Structures are given as C-alpha cells and as structure tokens.
C-alpha cells in the first residue's frame, strides 16, 4: 500500500533507537524522511538520535526542520535547549527552554533545562524556581534535587532547603539502586 512505507521505516527507526542502535535507527528514519519530509515528529526523532550520536549540528537542523513544520512544538525547543547547553550557549538554552515552558507548562524537562541554563548564567534564584517547578510536576526528578542541593549549599543559601533536597536525592538514589536503575 502506498504511503505505509514511511511509517514502517519510522517504526523500525524508533525500535532500533530504543535498542540503542543509532546507526540502524538513522538508516530507517532518514528513509522515512525521504518518503515523507513533512512530519514534525519524525524530525524530532531524527534530532534526538543525532544528539545521542553527538552529531549536534545535524541534530540542530532536524529540530529546526520540525519547527519549520510546527512552529509551536515545545519538544523541538527542548531539543534545541539541550543542544545549546551541550554547546555552552547558556543564554540561548534559557531562551529556548523558556519558549518550551510557555508552550507546555507541564514539561518537567523544559523547566529543568531552564534551571540548568540559568544556573550556568549564575542566576541562582531564578534557576531554583525552575528546578522547583520541575519537581512540582515530577517529584522524582533526581537531577533537579541535586541542582537544588548545590544552589542552596552556596554561601548565603538556605541550609534547610539544601538538607531537604539532599535527603530527597539520597532516597531517590537508594530506590533506584534497589530497583537496579541508575
């Protein structure tokens, strides 16, 4: 049936990607893109796969292509924020994460990325708010707790909050180790 091949390749690409075989994932994802280049979610998957392969410029092109097709796609802005953080372009990362948060407030990863970028920009009060927001959506977000420990442990910080986040992080870590998850 005509038109079904892009979906089959997309699904194979996702399957290989989930198995950690990024090279085979890209073979199928790019084949799906060739058959139907107008699928924003396909470009998001391509971008994520390129990002895992450390092909950041290719990943950026894929996320930007997703935005050309769907300019209000918060996941594309999250992808771009991740790339900008990896490239130490913290102001740009903060702007991209803030757009993602504006498009979908309930994305804990977007708040986390915003917090990370703001912390790297030494805007600790604002970054703490972003991390707290991520935790209000996803209380088990271990990395957000760890950032809050670091922020609140700074001179002049809130030692009570630092201790609370340290306890929460330690408890989450113990739970994950008991479950065999890292």
Short mmCIF file of N, CA and C in Angstrom, two decimals:
data_model
loop_
_atom_site.label_atom_id
_atom_site.label_comp_id
_atom_site.label_asym_id
_atom_site.label_seq_id
_atom_site.Cartn_x
_atom_site.Cartn_y
_atom_site.Cartn_z
N UNK A 1 0.86 -1.17 0.00
CA UNK A 1 0.00 0.00 0.00
C UNK A 1 0.90 1.23 0.00
N UNK A 2 0.61 2.16 -0.89
CA UNK A 2 1.43 3.37 -0.98
C UNK A 2 1.20 4.23 0.25
N UNK A 3 2.28 4.85 0.76
CA UNK A 3 2.18 5.71 1.93
C UNK A 3 2.45 4.99 3.24
N UNK A 4 2.46 3.68 3.24
CA UNK A 4 2.69 2.98 4.51
C UNK A 4 4.18 2.80 4.79
N UNK A 5 5.01 2.81 3.75
CA UNK A 5 6.44 2.59 3.95
C UNK A 5 7.09 3.60 4.88
N UNK A 6 6.76 4.92 4.80
CA UNK A 6 7.40 5.84 5.74
C UNK A 6 7.10 5.47 7.19
N UNK A 7 5.89 5.00 7.44
CA UNK A 7 5.53 4.64 8.81
C UNK A 7 6.27 3.38 9.25
N UNK A 8 6.43 2.45 8.35
CA UNK A 8 7.17 1.23 8.69
C UNK A 8 8.63 1.57 9.00
N UNK A 9 9.22 2.43 8.17
CA UNK A 9 10.60 2.84 8.43
C UNK A 9 10.70 3.65 9.71
N UNK A 10 9.73 4.51 9.95
CA UNK A 10 9.72 5.30 11.18
C UNK A 10 9.67 4.36 12.38
N UNK A 11 8.79 3.38 12.35
CA UNK A 11 8.68 2.45 13.47
C UNK A 11 9.95 1.62 13.65
N UNK A 12 10.54 1.20 12.55
CA UNK A 12 11.81 0.49 12.65
C UNK A 12 12.90 1.39 13.24
N UNK A 13 12.89 2.64 12.80
CA UNK A 13 13.86 3.61 13.33
C UNK A 13 13.70 3.79 14.83
N UNK A 14 12.44 3.92 15.28
CA UNK A 14 12.18 4.05 16.71
C UNK A 14 12.63 2.80 17.45
N UNK A 15 12.33 1.64 16.89
CA UNK A 15 12.71 0.37 17.53
C UNK A 15 14.23 0.28 17.68
N UNK A 16 14.95 0.54 16.59
CA UNK A 16 16.42 0.49 16.68
C UNK A 16 16.94 1.53 17.66
N UNK A 17 16.33 2.71 17.65
CA UNK A 17 16.75 3.78 18.56
C UNK A 17 16.57 3.34 20.01
N UNK A 18 15.43 2.75 20.33
CA UNK A 18 15.17 2.30 21.70
C UNK A 18 16.11 1.17 22.11
N UNK A 19 16.61 0.43 21.14
CA UNK A 19 17.56 -0.66 21.42
C UNK A 19 19.00 -0.14 21.49
N UNK A 20 19.17 1.16 21.21
CA UNK A 20 20.50 1.76 21.29
C UNK A 20 21.32 1.64 20.02
N UNK A 21 20.71 1.17 18.93
CA UNK A 21 21.42 1.05 17.65
C UNK A 21 21.10 2.30 16.82
N UNK A 22 21.83 3.37 17.13
CA UNK A 22 21.55 4.65 16.48
C UNK A 22 21.84 4.64 14.98
N UNK A 23 22.85 3.88 14.57
CA UNK A 23 23.19 3.83 13.14
C UNK A 23 22.04 3.23 12.34
N UNK A 24 21.52 2.09 12.78
CA UNK A 24 20.40 1.47 12.07
C UNK A 24 19.14 2.33 12.21
N UNK A 25 18.97 2.97 13.35
CA UNK A 25 17.83 3.87 13.53
C UNK A 25 17.86 4.95 12.46
N UNK A 26 19.04 5.53 12.24
CA UNK A 26 19.14 6.62 11.26
C UNK A 26 18.87 6.14 9.85
N UNK A 27 19.29 4.92 9.52
CA UNK A 27 19.01 4.39 8.19
C UNK A 27 17.50 4.44 7.93
N UNK A 28 16.73 3.95 8.89
CA UNK A 28 15.28 3.89 8.71
C UNK A 28 14.61 5.25 8.86
N UNK A 29 15.07 6.06 9.79
CA UNK A 29 14.47 7.38 9.97
C UNK A 29 14.70 8.26 8.75
N UNK A 30 15.90 8.21 8.19
CA UNK A 30 16.17 9.02 7.00
C UNK A 30 15.41 8.51 5.79
N UNK A 31 15.21 7.21 5.72
CA UNK A 31 14.39 6.64 4.66
C UNK A 31 12.94 7.13 4.79
N UNK A 32 12.44 7.16 6.00
CA UNK A 32 11.08 7.66 6.24
C UNK A 32 10.99 9.14 5.89
N UNK A 33 12.03 9.89 6.23
CA UNK A 33 12.05 11.33 5.91
C UNK A 33 12.04 11.53 4.39
N UNK A 34 12.80 10.72 3.69
CA UNK A 34 12.84 10.82 2.24
C UNK A 34 11.46 10.59 1.63
N UNK A 35 10.72 9.63 2.18
CA UNK A 35 9.38 9.31 1.67
C UNK A 35 8.36 10.38 2.05
N UNK A 36 8.50 10.97 3.24
CA UNK A 36 7.56 12.00 3.67
C UNK A 36 8.28 12.98 4.60
N UNK A 37 8.81 14.07 4.02
CA UNK A 37 9.60 15.01 4.81
C UNK A 37 8.76 16.00 5.63
N UNK A 38 7.45 15.86 5.64
CA UNK A 38 6.58 16.85 6.28
C UNK A 38 6.00 16.37 7.61
N UNK A 39 6.73 15.53 8.32
CA UNK A 39 6.26 15.00 9.59
C UNK A 39 7.12 15.57 10.74
N UNK A 40 6.62 16.56 11.48
CA UNK A 40 7.44 17.17 12.53
C UNK A 40 7.96 16.17 13.56
N UNK A 41 7.13 15.22 13.98
CA UNK A 41 7.58 14.27 15.00
C UNK A 41 8.70 13.37 14.50
N UNK A 42 8.71 13.09 13.22
CA UNK A 42 9.81 12.32 12.64
C UNK A 42 11.11 13.11 12.77
N UNK A 43 11.06 14.41 12.51
CA UNK A 43 12.26 15.23 12.63
C UNK A 43 12.73 15.33 14.09
N UNK A 44 11.77 15.29 15.02
CA UNK A 44 12.16 15.27 16.44
C UNK A 44 12.94 14.00 16.76
N UNK A 45 12.48 12.87 16.24
CA UNK A 45 13.16 11.58 16.48
C UNK A 45 14.54 11.59 15.82
N UNK A 46 14.61 12.14 14.62
CA UNK A 46 15.91 12.25 13.93
C UNK A 46 16.85 13.12 14.76
N UNK A 47 16.34 14.25 15.25
CA UNK A 47 17.17 15.15 16.06
C UNK A 47 17.66 14.47 17.33
N UNK A 48 16.77 13.75 18.00
CA UNK A 48 17.16 13.07 19.25
C UNK A 48 18.21 12.00 18.97
N UNK A 49 18.06 11.31 17.86
CA UNK A 49 19.02 10.25 17.52
C UNK A 49 20.38 10.86 17.18
N UNK A 50 20.37 11.92 16.38
CA UNK A 50 21.63 12.60 16.08
C UNK A 50 22.28 13.14 17.36
N UNK A 51 21.46 13.65 18.29
CA UNK A 51 22.01 14.17 19.54
C UNK A 51 22.71 13.06 20.32
N UNK A 52 22.10 11.89 20.37
CA UNK A 52 22.73 10.76 21.08
C UNK A 52 24.02 10.32 20.37
N UNK A 53 24.10 10.57 19.08
CA UNK A 53 25.30 10.22 18.32
C UNK A 53 26.35 11.33 18.40
N UNK A 54 26.05 12.40 19.15
CA UNK A 54 26.93 13.57 19.30
C UNK A 54 27.14 14.29 17.98
N UNK A 55 26.16 14.20 17.10
CA UNK A 55 26.19 14.94 15.83
C UNK A 55 25.28 16.16 16.01
N UNK A 56 25.80 17.13 16.76
CA UNK A 56 24.99 18.23 17.22
C UNK A 56 24.47 19.13 16.11
N UNK A 57 25.28 19.40 15.10
CA UNK A 57 24.79 20.28 14.02
C UNK A 57 23.68 19.58 13.23
N UNK A 58 23.81 18.27 13.02
CA UNK A 58 22.74 17.53 12.35
C UNK A 58 21.47 17.51 13.21
N UNK A 59 21.66 17.35 14.50
CA UNK A 59 20.51 17.36 15.42
C UNK A 59 19.82 18.71 15.38
N UNK A 60 20.61 19.77 15.40
CA UNK A 60 20.04 21.13 15.35
C UNK A 60 19.22 21.33 14.08
N UNK A 61 19.74 20.88 12.95
CA UNK A 61 18.99 21.01 11.68
C UNK A 61 17.66 20.25 11.76
N UNK A 62 17.68 19.08 12.37
CA UNK A 62 16.45 18.29 12.47
C UNK A 62 15.42 18.99 13.35
N UNK A 63 15.85 19.51 14.49
CA UNK A 63 14.92 20.23 15.37
C UNK A 63 14.39 21.50 14.70
N UNK A 64 15.27 22.19 13.98
CA UNK A 64 14.82 23.39 13.27
C UNK A 64 13.83 23.04 12.16
N UNK A 65 14.04 21.91 11.51
CA UNK A 65 13.09 21.46 10.48
C UNK A 65 11.74 21.14 11.12
N UNK A 66 11.75 20.52 12.29
CA UNK A 66 10.49 20.25 12.99
C UNK A 66 9.76 21.56 13.28
N UNK A 67 10.51 22.60 13.64
CA UNK A 67 9.89 23.90 13.92
C UNK A 67 9.39 24.59 12.66
N UNK A 68 10.05 24.36 11.53
CA UNK A 68 9.54 24.89 10.27
C UNK A 68 8.15 24.31 9.98
N UNK A 69 7.96 23.06 10.33
CA UNK A 69 6.70 22.38 10.07
C UNK A 69 5.66 22.65 11.16
N UNK A 70 6.11 22.87 12.38
CA UNK A 70 5.22 23.10 13.52
C UNK A 70 5.92 24.06 14.46
N UNK A 71 5.71 25.34 14.26
CA UNK A 71 6.43 26.38 15.00
C UNK A 71 6.11 26.45 16.47
N UNK A 72 5.08 25.75 16.91
CA UNK A 72 4.71 25.74 18.32
C UNK A 72 4.98 24.40 18.97
N UNK A 73 6.02 23.73 18.54
CA UNK A 73 6.33 22.40 19.06
C UNK A 73 7.29 22.52 20.25
N UNK A 74 6.79 22.34 21.48
CA UNK A 74 7.67 22.52 22.63
C UNK A 74 8.81 21.51 22.67
N UNK A 75 8.60 20.31 22.16
CA UNK A 75 9.65 19.29 22.18
C UNK A 75 10.83 19.71 21.31
N UNK A 76 10.57 20.39 20.21
CA UNK A 76 11.65 20.88 19.36
C UNK A 76 12.48 21.93 20.11
N UNK A 77 11.80 22.81 20.86
CA UNK A 77 12.54 23.80 21.64
C UNK A 77 13.34 23.15 22.76
N UNK A 78 12.80 22.09 23.36
CA UNK A 78 13.54 21.34 24.38
C UNK A 78 14.80 20.74 23.74
N UNK A 79 14.66 20.15 22.56
CA UNK A 79 15.82 19.59 21.86
C UNK A 79 16.88 20.65 21.59
N UNK A 80 16.44 21.81 21.12
CA UNK A 80 17.39 22.89 20.85
C UNK A 80 18.05 23.37 22.15
N UNK A 81 17.28 23.44 23.23
CA UNK A 81 17.86 23.85 24.52
C UNK A 81 18.92 22.85 24.98
N UNK A 82 18.66 21.57 24.78
CA UNK A 82 19.65 20.55 25.15
C UNK A 82 20.94 20.74 24.35
N UNK A 83 20.79 21.01 23.07
CA UNK A 83 21.97 21.22 22.23
C UNK A 83 22.72 22.47 22.66
N UNK A 84 21.98 23.54 22.93
CA UNK A 84 22.63 24.79 23.33
C UNK A 84 23.38 24.61 24.65
N UNK A 85 22.79 23.86 25.59
CA UNK A 85 23.51 23.58 26.83
C UNK A 85 24.79 22.80 26.55
N UNK A 86 24.70 21.79 25.69
CA UNK A 86 25.88 20.98 25.36
C UNK A 86 26.97 21.84 24.72
N UNK A 87 26.55 22.88 24.02
CA UNK A 87 27.50 23.78 23.35
C UNK A 87 27.88 24.98 24.23
N UNK A 88 27.42 24.96 25.49
CA UNK A 88 27.70 26.02 26.47
C UNK A 88 27.17 27.39 26.02
N UNK A 89 26.08 27.36 25.28
CA UNK A 89 25.41 28.60 24.87
C UNK A 89 24.20 28.76 25.80
N UNK A 90 24.51 29.20 27.02
CA UNK A 90 23.54 29.15 28.10
C UNK A 90 22.38 30.13 27.93
N UNK A 91 22.65 31.31 27.45
CA UNK A 91 21.57 32.30 27.25
C UNK A 91 20.58 31.77 26.22
N UNK A 92 21.11 31.25 25.13
CA UNK A 92 20.28 30.67 24.08
C UNK A 92 19.48 29.47 24.63
N UNK A 93 20.12 28.66 25.42
CA UNK A 93 19.43 27.50 26.03
C UNK A 93 18.29 27.96 26.91
N UNK A 94 18.54 29.01 27.71
CA UNK A 94 17.48 29.53 28.58
C UNK A 94 16.31 30.04 27.76
N UNK A 95 16.60 30.76 26.69
CA UNK A 95 15.53 31.29 25.84
C UNK A 95 14.71 30.16 25.22
N UNK A 96 15.39 29.13 24.73
CA UNK A 96 14.68 28.01 24.10
C UNK A 96 13.84 27.24 25.11
N UNK A 97 14.40 27.01 26.30
CA UNK A 97 13.66 26.30 27.35
C UNK A 97 12.46 27.13 27.80
N UNK A 98 12.63 28.44 27.88
CA UNK A 98 11.54 29.31 28.28
C UNK A 98 10.40 29.28 27.26
N UNK A 99 10.74 29.22 26.00
CA UNK A 99 9.71 29.08 24.96
C UNK A 99 8.98 27.76 25.14
N UNK A 100 9.72 26.68 25.37
CA UNK A 100 9.09 25.37 25.57
C UNK A 100 8.14 25.40 26.76
N UNK A 101 8.58 26.01 27.86
CA UNK A 101 7.74 26.12 29.06
C UNK A 101 6.49 26.93 28.76
N UNK A 102 6.64 27.97 27.96
CA UNK A 102 5.49 28.79 27.59
C UNK A 102 4.49 28.03 26.73
N UNK A 103 4.99 27.12 25.92
CA UNK A 103 4.11 26.33 25.05
C UNK A 103 3.46 25.17 25.79
N UNK A 104 4.19 24.59 26.76
CA UNK A 104 3.66 23.48 27.55
C UNK A 104 4.27 23.55 28.95
N UNK A 105 3.50 24.13 29.85
CA UNK A 105 4.00 24.34 31.21
C UNK A 105 4.31 23.03 31.92
N UNK A 106 3.67 21.95 31.51
CA UNK A 106 3.79 20.68 32.23
C UNK A 106 4.87 19.76 31.67
N UNK A 107 5.96 20.34 31.19
CA UNK A 107 7.11 19.58 30.72
C UNK A 107 8.24 19.75 31.73
N UNK A 108 8.40 18.79 32.64
CA UNK A 108 9.44 18.97 33.66
C UNK A 108 10.84 19.13 33.07
N UNK A 109 11.11 18.44 31.96
CA UNK A 109 12.43 18.56 31.35
C UNK A 109 12.70 19.99 30.89
N UNK A 110 11.69 20.67 30.37
CA UNK A 110 11.88 22.06 29.92
C UNK A 110 12.23 22.95 31.12
N UNK A 111 11.53 22.77 32.24
CA UNK A 111 11.85 23.55 33.44
C UNK A 111 13.26 23.22 33.94
N UNK A 112 13.61 21.94 33.91
CA UNK A 112 14.95 21.52 34.33
C UNK A 112 16.03 22.17 33.44
N UNK A 113 15.81 22.15 32.14
CA UNK A 113 16.80 22.76 31.23
C UNK A 113 16.89 24.26 31.46
N UNK A 114 15.75 24.89 31.70
CA UNK A 114 15.74 26.32 32.02
C UNK A 114 16.55 26.56 33.30
N UNK A 115 16.31 25.75 34.32
CA UNK A 115 17.06 25.89 35.56
C UNK A 115 18.54 25.70 35.37
N UNK A 116 18.91 24.70 34.58
CA UNK A 116 20.33 24.44 34.31
C UNK A 116 20.97 25.62 33.61
N UNK A 117 20.31 26.13 32.58
CA UNK A 117 20.87 27.27 31.85
C UNK A 117 21.00 28.49 32.75
N UNK A 118 19.97 28.76 33.56
CA UNK A 118 20.03 29.91 34.46
C UNK A 118 21.11 29.73 35.52
N UNK A 119 21.29 28.52 36.02
CA UNK A 119 22.36 28.27 36.99
C UNK A 119 23.72 28.52 36.35
N UNK A 120 23.87 28.07 35.11
CA UNK A 120 25.14 28.29 34.41
C UNK A 120 25.39 29.79 34.18
N UNK A 121 24.28 30.55 34.09
CA UNK A 121 24.38 32.01 33.93
C UNK A 121 24.49 32.70 35.30
N UNK A 122 24.56 31.90 36.36
CA UNK A 122 24.69 32.38 37.74
C UNK A 122 23.46 33.15 38.21
N UNK A 123 22.32 32.84 37.65
CA UNK A 123 21.04 33.41 38.09
C UNK A 123 20.37 32.37 39.00
N UNK A 124 20.94 32.22 40.19
CA UNK A 124 20.58 31.10 41.06
C UNK A 124 19.15 31.17 41.59
N UNK A 125 18.67 32.36 41.92
CA UNK A 125 17.29 32.45 42.42
C UNK A 125 16.30 32.00 41.36
N UNK A 126 16.49 32.48 40.16
CA UNK A 126 15.59 32.09 39.06
C UNK A 126 15.74 30.61 38.72
N UNK A 127 16.97 30.11 38.77
CA UNK A 127 17.17 28.69 38.45
C UNK A 127 16.50 27.82 39.50
N UNK A 128 16.56 28.22 40.76
CA UNK A 128 15.91 27.43 41.82
C UNK A 128 14.41 27.34 41.58
N UNK A 129 13.81 28.42 41.13
CA UNK A 129 12.37 28.41 40.83
C UNK A 129 12.08 27.42 39.71
N UNK A 130 12.91 27.41 38.69
CA UNK A 130 12.71 26.47 37.57
C UNK A 130 12.85 25.03 38.04
N UNK A 131 13.86 24.74 38.86
CA UNK A 131 14.03 23.37 39.38
C UNK A 131 12.86 22.98 40.28
N UNK A 132 12.40 23.90 41.12
CA UNK A 132 11.25 23.61 41.99
C UNK A 132 10.01 23.33 41.15
N UNK A 133 9.85 24.06 40.06
CA UNK A 133 8.70 23.83 39.19
C UNK A 133 8.80 22.45 38.54
N UNK A 134 10.00 22.07 38.09
CA UNK A 134 10.18 20.73 37.53
C UNK A 134 9.79 19.68 38.55
N UNK A 135 10.20 19.89 39.81
CA UNK A 135 9.89 18.92 40.86
C UNK A 135 8.41 18.92 41.23
N UNK A 136 7.73 20.04 41.04
CA UNK A 136 6.29 20.06 41.33
C UNK A 136 5.53 19.21 40.31
N UNK A 137 6.10 19.05 39.14
CA UNK A 137 5.48 18.23 38.09
C UNK A 137 5.97 16.79 38.19
N UNK A 138 7.26 16.62 38.48
CA UNK A 138 7.88 15.29 38.55
C UNK A 138 8.73 15.20 39.82
N UNK A 139 8.11 14.86 40.95
CA UNK A 139 8.83 14.88 42.23
C UNK A 139 10.07 13.98 42.27
N UNK A 140 10.13 12.96 41.44
CA UNK A 140 11.27 12.06 41.44
C UNK A 140 12.40 12.48 40.52
N UNK A 141 12.45 13.74 40.14
CA UNK A 141 13.47 14.23 39.21
C UNK A 141 14.77 14.43 39.98
N UNK A 142 15.56 13.37 40.04
CA UNK A 142 16.78 13.33 40.85
C UNK A 142 17.73 14.48 40.54
N UNK A 143 17.97 14.74 39.27
CA UNK A 143 18.94 15.79 38.90
C UNK A 143 18.49 17.17 39.37
N UNK A 144 17.18 17.42 39.39
CA UNK A 144 16.68 18.71 39.89
C UNK A 144 16.97 18.83 41.39
N UNK A 145 16.76 17.75 42.13
CA UNK A 145 17.10 17.78 43.56
C UNK A 145 18.59 18.06 43.73
N UNK A 146 19.42 17.43 42.94
CA UNK A 146 20.87 17.63 43.07
C UNK A 146 21.27 19.08 42.79
N UNK A 147 20.66 19.67 41.78
CA UNK A 147 20.95 21.07 41.48
C UNK A 147 20.53 21.95 42.66
N UNK A 148 19.37 21.65 43.24
CA UNK A 148 18.89 22.47 44.36
C UNK A 148 19.78 22.31 45.58
N UNK A 149 20.35 21.13 45.78
CA UNK A 149 21.34 20.96 46.86
C UNK A 149 22.50 21.92 46.61
N UNK A 150 23.01 21.92 45.39
CA UNK A 150 24.16 22.78 45.07
C UNK A 150 23.81 24.26 45.23
N UNK A 151 22.66 24.66 44.75
CA UNK A 151 22.26 26.07 44.83
C UNK A 151 22.08 26.51 46.28
N UNK A 152 21.36 25.71 47.04
CA UNK A 152 21.07 26.09 48.43
C UNK A 152 22.27 25.89 49.36
N UNK A 153 23.30 25.18 48.91
CA UNK A 153 24.51 24.98 49.71
C UNK A 153 25.53 26.10 49.51
N UNK A 154 25.24 26.99 48.60
CA UNK A 154 26.14 28.11 48.35
C UNK A 154 26.18 29.04 49.56
N UNK A 155 27.24 29.82 49.74
CA UNK A 155 27.28 30.79 50.84
C UNK A 155 26.04 31.70 50.77
N UNK A 156 25.38 31.84 51.91
CA UNK A 156 24.18 32.65 51.96
C UNK A 156 22.93 31.90 51.52
N UNK A 157 23.10 30.62 51.20
CA UNK A 157 21.97 29.80 50.75
C UNK A 157 21.11 29.35 51.91
N UNK A 158 20.15 28.54 51.59
CA UNK A 158 19.19 28.04 52.58
C UNK A 158 19.58 26.61 52.96
N UNK A 159 20.24 26.48 54.12
CA UNK A 159 20.76 25.17 54.52
C UNK A 159 19.63 24.17 54.80
N UNK A 160 18.48 24.65 55.23
CA UNK A 160 17.34 23.75 55.48
C UNK A 160 16.85 23.15 54.16
N UNK A 161 16.72 24.00 53.14
CA UNK A 161 16.30 23.50 51.83
C UNK A 161 17.36 22.58 51.24
N UNK A 162 18.62 22.94 51.42
CA UNK A 162 19.70 22.08 50.90
C UNK A 162 19.62 20.70 51.54
N UNK A 163 19.40 20.66 52.85
CA UNK A 163 19.32 19.37 53.55
C UNK A 163 18.10 18.58 53.08
N UNK A 164 16.98 19.25 52.88
CA UNK A 164 15.77 18.55 52.43
C UNK A 164 15.97 17.95 51.05
N UNK A 165 16.58 18.71 50.15
CA UNK A 165 16.81 18.18 48.80
C UNK A 165 17.89 17.10 48.81
N UNK A 166 18.86 17.21 49.70
CA UNK A 166 19.87 16.17 49.82
C UNK A 166 19.21 14.86 50.27
N UNK A 167 18.34 14.94 51.27
CA UNK A 167 17.63 13.74 51.74
C UNK A 167 16.77 13.15 50.62
N UNK A 168 16.06 14.01 49.89
CA UNK A 168 15.20 13.53 48.80
C UNK A 168 16.05 12.85 47.72
N UNK A 169 17.18 13.46 47.38
CA UNK A 169 18.06 12.88 46.36
C UNK A 169 18.62 11.54 46.82
N UNK A 170 19.04 11.47 48.08
CA UNK A 170 19.58 10.20 48.60
C UNK A 170 18.52 9.11 48.60
N UNK A 171 17.31 9.45 48.97
CA UNK A 171 16.23 8.47 48.99
C UNK A 171 15.91 7.99 47.57
N UNK A 172 15.84 8.90 46.63
CA UNK A 172 15.60 8.51 45.23
C UNK A 172 16.72 7.61 44.72
N UNK A 173 17.96 7.95 45.07
CA UNK A 173 19.10 7.16 44.63
C UNK A 173 19.03 5.74 45.20
N UNK A 174 18.69 5.64 46.49
CA UNK A 174 18.54 4.32 47.12
C UNK A 174 17.44 3.51 46.44
N UNK A 175 16.32 4.14 46.16
CA UNK A 175 15.20 3.45 45.49
C UNK A 175 15.63 2.94 44.11
N UNK A 176 16.33 3.77 43.38
CA UNK A 176 16.76 3.37 42.03
C UNK A 176 17.78 2.25 42.08
N UNK A 177 18.69 2.31 43.01
CA UNK A 177 19.68 1.23 43.14
C UNK A 177 19.00 -0.06 43.51
N UNK A 178 18.00 0.01 44.41
CA UNK A 178 17.26 -1.20 44.81
C UNK A 178 16.50 -1.81 43.64
N UNK A 179 16.09 -0.95 42.70
CA UNK A 179 15.37 -1.42 41.52
C UNK A 179 16.32 -1.77 40.38
N UNK A 180 17.61 -1.54 40.58
CA UNK A 180 18.59 -1.82 39.52
C UNK A 180 18.64 -0.75 38.46
N UNK A 181 18.10 0.44 38.74
CA UNK A 181 18.09 1.55 37.80
C UNK A 181 19.15 2.54 38.21
N UNK A 182 19.85 3.09 37.25
CA UNK A 182 20.88 4.10 37.56
C UNK A 182 20.40 5.46 37.28
#
